[in-house]
Coordinates of C-alpha atoms and ligand atoms in Angstrom, one line a residue:
M1 CA -111.6 48.9 -42.2
L2 CA -109.4 50.1 -39.3
P3 CA -106.5 47.7 -39.0
Q4 CA -106.1 48.3 -35.3
E5 CA -109.7 47.4 -34.8
I6 CA -109.2 44.1 -36.6
I7 CA -106.2 43.4 -34.4
R8 CA -108.1 44.3 -31.3
K9 CA -111.0 41.9 -32.1
Q10 CA -108.6 39.0 -32.8
R11 CA -106.6 39.8 -29.7
D12 CA -109.8 39.8 -27.6
G13 CA -111.0 36.5 -29.1
E14 CA -113.9 38.0 -31.0
L15 CA -114.9 36.2 -34.1
L16 CA -113.8 38.0 -37.2
S17 CA -115.9 37.3 -40.3
C18 CA -114.2 35.7 -43.3
D19 CA -114.7 39.1 -45.2
E20 CA -113.0 41.0 -42.4
L21 CA -110.0 38.5 -42.5
E22 CA -109.8 38.7 -46.3
G23 CA -110.0 42.5 -46.3
F24 CA -107.2 42.7 -43.7
F25 CA -104.9 40.3 -45.6
S26 CA -105.6 42.0 -48.9
A27 CA -104.8 45.4 -47.5
F28 CA -101.5 44.0 -46.2
L29 CA -100.6 42.7 -49.6
H30 CA -101.4 46.1 -51.2
G31 CA -99.4 48.0 -48.6
D32 CA -102.3 49.4 -46.7
V33 CA -101.6 47.5 -43.5
A34 CA -98.1 48.0 -42.1
D35 CA -95.7 45.1 -41.2
A36 CA -96.0 46.1 -37.5
Q37 CA -99.8 45.8 -37.7
M38 CA -99.6 42.4 -39.4
S39 CA -97.1 41.2 -36.9
A40 CA -99.4 42.2 -34.1
F41 CA -102.3 40.5 -35.8
L42 CA -100.3 37.3 -36.2
M43 CA -99.3 37.3 -32.6
A44 CA -103.0 37.7 -31.7
C45 CA -103.7 34.6 -33.8
Y46 CA -101.3 32.7 -31.7
F47 CA -103.2 33.5 -28.5
S48 CA -106.7 33.4 -30.1
P49 CA -106.7 30.6 -32.7
L50 CA -108.7 30.9 -35.9
N51 CA -111.5 28.3 -36.4
M52 CA -111.9 25.8 -39.3
E53 CA -114.1 28.1 -41.4
Q54 CA -111.6 31.0 -41.0
T55 CA -108.7 28.7 -41.8
L56 CA -110.4 27.5 -45.0
A57 CA -111.2 31.1 -45.9
I58 CA -107.6 32.4 -45.5
T59 CA -106.3 29.3 -47.4
E60 CA -108.5 30.2 -50.3
H61 CA -107.6 33.8 -50.0
F62 CA -103.8 33.0 -50.1
L63 CA -104.4 30.9 -53.1
R64 CA -106.4 33.5 -55.0
S65 CA -103.8 36.2 -54.2
G66 CA -101.9 34.9 -57.3
T67 CA -102.3 32.6 -60.2
R68 CA -102.9 28.8 -60.0
L69 CA -100.8 26.8 -62.4
D70 CA -102.8 24.8 -64.8
L71 CA -100.9 21.7 -65.3
A72 CA -103.7 19.8 -67.1
A73 CA -101.5 19.5 -70.2
V74 CA -98.8 17.7 -68.2
Q75 CA -99.2 13.9 -68.5
G76 CA -99.5 11.8 -65.3
A77 CA -100.1 12.3 -61.6
L78 CA -98.6 15.4 -60.0
V79 CA -97.4 14.7 -56.5
D80 CA -95.8 17.3 -54.2
K81 CA -94.2 16.9 -50.7
H82 CA -93.8 19.4 -47.9
S83 CA -92.5 19.4 -44.3
T84 CA -93.8 21.5 -41.5
G85 CA -90.2 22.5 -40.8
G86 CA -87.2 20.8 -39.3
V87 CA -83.5 21.2 -38.5
G88 CA -81.2 19.5 -41.1
D89 CA -84.3 18.4 -43.0
K90 CA -83.1 18.2 -46.6
T91 CA -85.5 15.5 -47.7
S92 CA -87.1 17.7 -50.4
L93 CA -83.7 17.8 -52.2
L94 CA -83.7 14.0 -52.2
V95 CA -87.4 13.1 -52.8
A96 CA -87.8 15.4 -55.9
P97 CA -85.2 13.6 -58.0
I98 CA -86.0 10.1 -56.6
V99 CA -89.7 10.4 -57.3
A100 CA -89.2 12.1 -60.7
A101 CA -86.8 9.3 -61.7
A102 CA -89.5 6.8 -60.8
G103 CA -91.8 8.5 -63.4
V104 CA -94.0 10.6 -61.1
K105 CA -94.1 14.4 -61.8
V106 CA -93.1 16.6 -58.8
P107 CA -94.3 20.3 -59.1
M108 CA -92.7 21.5 -55.9
I109 CA -93.5 24.9 -54.4
S110 CA -91.3 25.4 -51.4
G111 CA -90.4 28.0 -48.8
R112 CA -87.4 29.8 -47.4
A113 CA -85.9 29.3 -43.9
L114 CA -88.6 29.8 -41.3
G115 CA -87.8 30.5 -37.6
H116 CA -85.0 28.1 -36.5
T117 CA -85.6 25.7 -39.4
G118 CA -84.1 25.7 -42.9
G119 CA -85.9 26.3 -46.2
T120 CA -85.6 24.3 -49.5
L121 CA -85.3 27.5 -51.6
D122 CA -82.3 28.9 -49.6
K123 CA -80.6 25.5 -49.9
L124 CA -81.1 25.3 -53.6
E125 CA -80.0 28.9 -54.1
S126 CA -76.7 28.1 -52.5
I127 CA -75.9 26.2 -55.7
P128 CA -74.3 28.8 -58.0
G129 CA -76.8 30.0 -60.7
F130 CA -79.8 28.0 -59.4
S131 CA -83.0 30.0 -59.8
T132 CA -86.1 29.3 -57.7
Q133 CA -88.0 32.2 -59.3
L134 CA -89.5 30.5 -62.3
A135 CA -92.2 32.1 -64.4
P136 CA -95.2 29.8 -64.9
V137 CA -94.2 28.8 -68.5
R138 CA -90.6 28.0 -67.4
F139 CA -91.8 26.0 -64.4
M140 CA -93.9 23.8 -66.7
Q141 CA -91.0 23.5 -69.2
V142 CA -88.6 22.3 -66.4
L143 CA -91.3 19.9 -65.1
E144 CA -91.9 18.4 -68.5
R145 CA -88.2 18.1 -69.2
T146 CA -86.9 16.7 -65.9
G147 CA -90.0 15.4 -64.1
A148 CA -89.6 17.9 -61.2
A149 CA -89.5 21.7 -60.8
L150 CA -88.8 23.5 -57.5
A151 CA -89.8 27.1 -57.1
G152 CA -90.9 29.5 -54.5
Q153 CA -93.8 31.9 -53.8
S154 CA -93.5 34.9 -56.2
D155 CA -95.5 37.9 -57.4
D156 CA -97.5 35.4 -59.4
L157 CA -97.6 32.4 -57.1
V158 CA -99.2 32.8 -53.6
P159 CA -97.8 36.4 -53.2
L160 CA -99.7 36.7 -49.9
D161 CA -98.0 33.6 -48.5
R162 CA -94.7 35.1 -49.6
V163 CA -95.1 38.3 -47.6
V164 CA -96.8 36.8 -44.5
Y165 CA -94.3 33.9 -44.4
A166 CA -91.3 36.4 -44.4
L167 CA -92.9 38.2 -41.5
R168 CA -93.7 35.1 -39.5
D169 CA -90.1 34.0 -39.9
V170 CA -88.8 36.9 -37.8
T171 CA -91.6 37.6 -35.4
A172 CA -92.0 34.2 -33.5
T173 CA -95.4 33.7 -35.2
V174 CA -94.8 30.5 -37.1
E175 CA -96.3 28.2 -34.5
I176 CA -99.9 28.8 -35.5
P177 CA -101.7 25.7 -36.9
S178 CA -104.2 27.6 -39.0
L179 CA -101.5 29.7 -40.6
I180 CA -99.3 26.7 -41.2
A181 CA -102.2 25.0 -42.9
A182 CA -103.1 28.1 -45.0
S183 CA -99.4 28.6 -46.0
I184 CA -98.7 25.0 -47.0
I185 CA -101.9 24.1 -48.7
S186 CA -102.3 27.3 -50.7
K187 CA -98.8 26.9 -52.1
K188 CA -99.4 23.3 -53.1
L189 CA -102.7 24.1 -54.8
A190 CA -101.1 27.0 -56.6
G191 CA -98.4 24.8 -57.9
G192 CA -100.9 22.5 -59.6
A193 CA -100.3 19.3 -57.5
S194 CA -103.1 16.7 -57.5
A195 CA -101.7 14.8 -54.4
L196 CA -99.6 15.9 -51.4
V197 CA -97.4 14.0 -49.0
L198 CA -96.7 15.9 -45.8
D199 CA -94.1 15.4 -43.1
V200 CA -95.4 16.8 -39.9
K201 CA -92.6 17.1 -37.3
T202 CA -92.8 16.7 -33.6
G203 CA -90.1 17.1 -30.9
S204 CA -87.8 19.9 -29.8
G205 CA -86.8 21.0 -33.3
A206 CA -90.4 21.2 -34.6
F207 CA -92.7 24.2 -34.5
I208 CA -95.4 22.1 -32.8
R209 CA -93.2 20.2 -30.3
D210 CA -95.9 18.4 -28.4
E211 CA -96.8 15.0 -30.0
A212 CA -100.5 15.2 -29.5
R213 CA -100.6 18.7 -31.0
A214 CA -98.5 17.5 -33.9
F215 CA -101.1 14.8 -34.6
D216 CA -103.8 17.5 -34.5
L217 CA -101.8 19.6 -37.0
A218 CA -101.5 16.5 -39.3
G219 CA -105.2 16.0 -39.1
L220 CA -105.9 19.7 -39.8
L221 CA -103.6 19.7 -42.8
V222 CA -105.2 16.6 -44.2
R223 CA -108.7 18.0 -43.8
V224 CA -107.8 21.4 -45.4
G225 CA -106.0 19.7 -48.3
E226 CA -108.9 17.3 -48.9
H227 CA -111.4 20.1 -48.7
F228 CA -109.8 21.7 -51.7
G229 CA -109.7 18.4 -53.6
L230 CA -106.0 17.7 -53.0
R231 CA -105.4 14.1 -52.1
T232 CA -103.4 14.6 -48.9
C233 CA -101.7 12.3 -46.4
A234 CA -99.1 12.9 -43.7
L235 CA -96.4 11.2 -41.8
V236 CA -95.7 12.3 -38.3
S237 CA -92.0 12.1 -37.7
D238 CA -89.6 12.8 -34.9
M239 CA -87.6 16.1 -34.9
D240 CA -86.0 15.8 -31.5
Q241 CA -82.5 15.6 -33.0
P242 CA -81.4 17.1 -36.4
L243 CA -82.0 14.9 -39.4
G244 CA -78.8 13.6 -40.9
R245 CA -75.5 15.3 -40.0
A246 CA -75.6 18.6 -41.9
I247 CA -77.4 21.8 -40.9
G248 CA -77.1 24.9 -43.1
N249 CA -77.8 25.5 -46.8
W250 CA -74.7 24.4 -48.8
L251 CA -73.8 21.9 -46.2
E252 CA -77.2 20.2 -46.7
V253 CA -76.8 20.3 -50.5
V254 CA -73.6 18.4 -50.0
E255 CA -75.2 15.8 -47.8
A256 CA -78.1 15.3 -50.1
S257 CA -75.7 14.9 -53.1
D258 CA -73.7 12.3 -51.2
C259 CA -76.9 10.4 -50.3
L260 CA -78.1 10.4 -53.9
Q261 CA -74.8 8.8 -54.7
G262 CA -75.3 6.1 -52.1
A263 CA -73.9 7.5 -48.9
A264 CA -75.4 5.9 -45.8
V265 CA -77.1 8.4 -43.5
P266 CA -79.7 6.1 -41.9
D267 CA -82.3 8.5 -40.4
L268 CA -82.3 10.8 -43.4
M269 CA -82.6 8.0 -45.8
E270 CA -85.3 6.2 -43.8
L271 CA -87.5 9.2 -43.9
T272 CA -86.6 10.0 -47.6
Y273 CA -87.6 6.5 -48.7
A274 CA -90.8 6.6 -46.7
L275 CA -91.9 9.9 -48.2
S276 CA -90.7 8.9 -51.7
G277 CA -92.5 5.6 -51.4
M278 CA -95.8 7.3 -50.5
M279 CA -95.4 9.7 -53.4
I280 CA -94.6 7.0 -55.9
H281 CA -97.6 5.0 -54.7
L282 CA -99.9 8.1 -54.9
G283 CA -98.5 8.7 -58.3
G284 CA -99.6 5.3 -59.5
K285 CA -96.2 3.8 -60.0
A286 CA -96.4 1.3 -57.2
R287 CA -99.3 -0.8 -55.8
S288 CA -98.4 -0.1 -52.2
I289 CA -96.2 2.2 -50.1
P290 CA -93.7 -0.6 -49.4
E291 CA -93.4 -1.3 -53.1
G292 CA -93.0 2.5 -53.7
M293 CA -90.2 2.5 -51.1
E294 CA -88.5 -0.4 -52.9
V295 CA -88.8 1.6 -56.2
A296 CA -87.2 4.6 -54.4
R297 CA -84.3 2.6 -53.2
E298 CA -83.7 1.2 -56.7
M299 CA -83.7 4.8 -58.1
V300 CA -80.8 5.6 -55.8
R301 CA -79.0 2.3 -56.2
S302 CA -79.1 2.6 -60.0
G303 CA -77.8 6.2 -60.0
L304 CA -80.9 7.4 -61.8
A305 CA -81.9 9.7 -59.0
W306 CA -78.5 11.3 -58.9
E307 CA -78.6 11.9 -62.7
R308 CA -82.1 13.4 -62.3
F309 CA -80.8 15.7 -59.6
L310 CA -78.1 17.0 -62.0
D311 CA -80.8 17.4 -64.7
I312 CA -83.0 19.5 -62.4
I313 CA -80.1 21.7 -61.3
E314 CA -79.1 22.3 -64.9
A315 CA -82.7 23.0 -66.1
Q316 CA -83.0 25.6 -63.3
G317 CA -79.8 27.4 -64.3
G318 CA -77.5 25.8 -61.6
D319 CA -73.9 25.0 -62.2
T320 CA -73.7 21.2 -61.7
S321 CA -69.9 21.2 -61.4
F322 CA -70.2 22.3 -57.8
V323 CA -72.4 19.4 -56.7
R324 CA -70.3 16.9 -58.8
E325 CA -67.1 18.2 -57.1
T326 CA -68.3 19.8 -53.8
L327 CA -64.7 20.8 -52.9
R328 CA -64.8 23.4 -55.6
Y329 CA -67.2 25.4 -53.4
R330 CA -65.7 28.3 -51.5
N331 CA -65.0 27.3 -47.9
A332 CA -66.5 29.1 -44.9
D333 CA -64.1 31.7 -43.6
S334 CA -64.1 30.2 -40.1
M335 CA -64.6 26.8 -38.5
V336 CA -64.8 25.9 -34.8
E337 CA -64.8 22.4 -33.4
V338 CA -67.0 21.6 -30.4
C339 CA -65.6 18.7 -28.4
A340 CA -67.0 16.4 -25.7
P341 CA -66.1 17.5 -22.2
H342 CA -65.9 13.9 -21.0
S343 CA -66.5 10.4 -22.4
G344 CA -69.9 8.7 -22.3
T345 CA -72.9 8.1 -24.5
L346 CA -74.5 11.0 -26.5
R347 CA -78.0 10.7 -25.0
R348 CA -79.6 13.7 -26.8
I349 CA -79.0 16.5 -29.2
D350 CA -81.4 19.4 -28.9
A351 CA -82.4 20.2 -32.5
R352 CA -84.0 23.5 -31.6
M353 CA -80.9 24.8 -29.9
L354 CA -78.8 23.9 -32.9
G355 CA -81.3 25.3 -35.4
L356 CA -81.3 28.7 -33.5
L357 CA -77.5 28.7 -33.5
A358 CA -77.3 27.9 -37.2
T359 CA -79.6 30.8 -37.9
E360 CA -77.6 33.1 -35.7
I361 CA -74.3 32.2 -37.4
G362 CA -75.7 33.1 -40.8
A363 CA -77.8 30.1 -42.1
G364 CA -81.1 32.0 -41.5
R365 CA -82.4 35.5 -41.2
K366 CA -82.6 37.7 -38.1
R367 CA -84.7 40.4 -39.9
N368 CA -87.0 40.4 -42.8
G369 CA -85.0 40.9 -46.0
D370 CA -81.6 39.8 -44.5
G371 CA -79.2 37.9 -46.8
I372 CA -78.1 34.4 -46.0
D373 CA -74.5 33.0 -45.7
P374 CA -74.7 29.8 -47.8
T375 CA -71.5 28.4 -46.2
A376 CA -72.8 28.8 -42.6
G377 CA -74.0 25.9 -40.5
I378 CA -73.2 22.9 -38.4
V379 CA -71.9 19.4 -39.1
L380 CA -72.6 16.8 -36.5
W381 CA -69.8 14.3 -35.9
K382 CA -71.9 12.3 -33.4
K383 CA -75.6 11.4 -33.3
A384 CA -77.7 10.4 -30.3
G385 CA -76.9 6.9 -29.1
E386 CA -73.2 7.0 -30.2
Q387 CA -70.3 6.6 -27.8
V388 CA -67.9 9.6 -27.4
E389 CA -64.5 10.0 -25.9
A390 CA -63.4 13.0 -23.9
D391 CA -62.2 15.8 -26.3
E392 CA -63.6 14.0 -29.3
P393 CA -65.5 16.4 -31.7
L394 CA -69.2 16.5 -31.4
C395 CA -69.8 19.0 -34.1
R396 CA -68.2 21.7 -36.2
L397 CA -69.6 25.2 -36.7
Y398 CA -69.0 27.0 -40.0
S399 CA -69.5 30.6 -40.9
S400 CA -68.3 33.4 -43.2
S401 CA -69.7 36.2 -41.0
T402 CA -67.3 38.6 -39.4
E403 CA -68.5 37.7 -35.9
A404 CA -66.0 35.4 -34.0
L405 CA -67.4 31.9 -34.2
V406 CA -65.6 30.8 -31.0
Q407 CA -68.1 32.7 -28.9
Y408 CA -70.8 30.2 -29.9
R409 CA -68.9 27.1 -28.7
D410 CA -70.5 26.9 -25.2
R411 CA -74.0 27.3 -26.6
A412 CA -73.3 24.5 -29.1
L413 CA -72.0 22.3 -26.4
A414 CA -75.2 22.9 -24.3
A415 CA -77.2 21.2 -27.1
F416 CA -75.3 17.9 -26.5
D417 CA -76.2 15.7 -23.5
V418 CA -73.3 13.3 -22.9
G419 CA -73.9 11.0 -20.0
Y420 CA -74.3 7.3 -19.2
G421 CA -76.7 4.7 -20.4
Q422 CA -78.4 4.4 -23.8
P423 CA -81.1 6.9 -24.7
A424 CA -84.6 5.4 -24.9
E425 CA -85.3 4.0 -28.4
A426 CA -87.7 6.2 -30.2
P427 CA -89.0 5.6 -33.7
L428 CA -88.2 8.2 -36.4
I429 CA -91.6 7.8 -38.1
L430 CA -94.5 7.6 -35.7
A431 CA -97.6 7.3 -37.8
L432 CA -99.4 7.8 -41.1
V433 CA -102.4 10.1 -41.1
T434 CA -104.9 9.9 -44.0
P435 CA -108.5 11.0 -44.4
E436 CA -109.4 7.6 -43.1
G437 CA -107.6 8.1 -39.8
I438 CA -104.3 7.3 -38.1
Q439 CA -102.3 4.1 -38.7
P440 CA -99.1 3.1 -37.0
W441 CA -96.2 3.5 -39.5
V442 CA -94.7 0.1 -38.6
S443 CA -97.3 -1.6 -40.7
H444 CA -95.8 0.0 -43.8
H445 CA -92.3 -1.3 -43.3
V446 CA -91.1 -3.6 -46.2
Ligands
URA501 N1 -94.0 25.5 -44.2 C1 -94.7 26.4 -44.8 O1 -94.7 26.5 -46.0 N2 -95.4 27.2 -44.1 C2 -95.5 27.1 -42.7 O2 -96.2 27.9 -42.1 C3 -94.7 26.1 -42.1 C4 -93.9 25.3 -42.8

């Protein structure tokens, strides 16, 4: 196989056979296709999409590139959750302990920061000592002990996704539905889940911004999951403004910890309860999604979810004293306040602009293999729809990089649209997509 010939065929829209695709990806994993060649191939996939048969073939190939955890010995349903990627989306940190506390096991295989969006692994690793590289035996021990285990792709688990994912992160090749499906579904199958709840984002901060295309992606993910015997359903949710108020790894751990202890962050908790309710229902601990959502709320109200979070951190080697007393964490070296130029209503916050900015000031990677600054990120002081006075803070930027943070102030300000009149009301959760079809989400409200 000549790699350049495979790239050319994909570029020109010729149909590659499943064997050709598998051969190309295998060669990449074994170092016989260079990063530059895989990057060119991925870009060709953006312009000449893979079809369903090819998508299923690469999903299976990703899965077979490593071992598949056999969790048959673990009692009860195994339900995982995954998002297609958002800004400030720390729901995985919340749903894992909530759902585990409700008695449903959560074997979660997550990813790192991708493009302008954050990654659960990077967030968890900002907790001193926390390890997301768990050997299969340890993964199962943590799962048995705490009801949830959160790990990443490794040399054992979906190694092909690990290397392709890292390259997509830095080559503007994330926005490819077939690769998103292969990446997510192979991880979930490898982790041993029997059911999966997806959060498919739409809006400026999502990879697939257009609403109709986000629904197509949700449908594709559900079909690919179900094809492999994974019970799969998806929420389609709005990612036009960041979720919650914190963007950046440690900052998001702090916000998630606060919410598990009862802090009110309405949009973040609305989505958290919806996803948790679906997982608890799929896991057989509630007769309906609304009942599952009520169970989820009770897990937070009672403090059980917070205790479970601490158990998970401890079981994965993390130092819980930092999340118990978040002020113990080292501060970012610099902070810059971004203030409103005039008074008015905050009509919109561009999630994508802030996601890119957070990446640039250290919360994500610019090149494959770069380190991450756990303290870097953005805290929003205002959310869309709120009133602001002239010179009132809209957000704060944090970073420990040596670059002067003040140079980013104008770019941050450009993400905020302060004007007159309320923004149009838009629901956070648009719909539920199942193998049976699309249902409006409003019918699942308690
Ligand atoms: N999450 C993943 O794991 N993979 C993608 O491609 C996008 C989001």
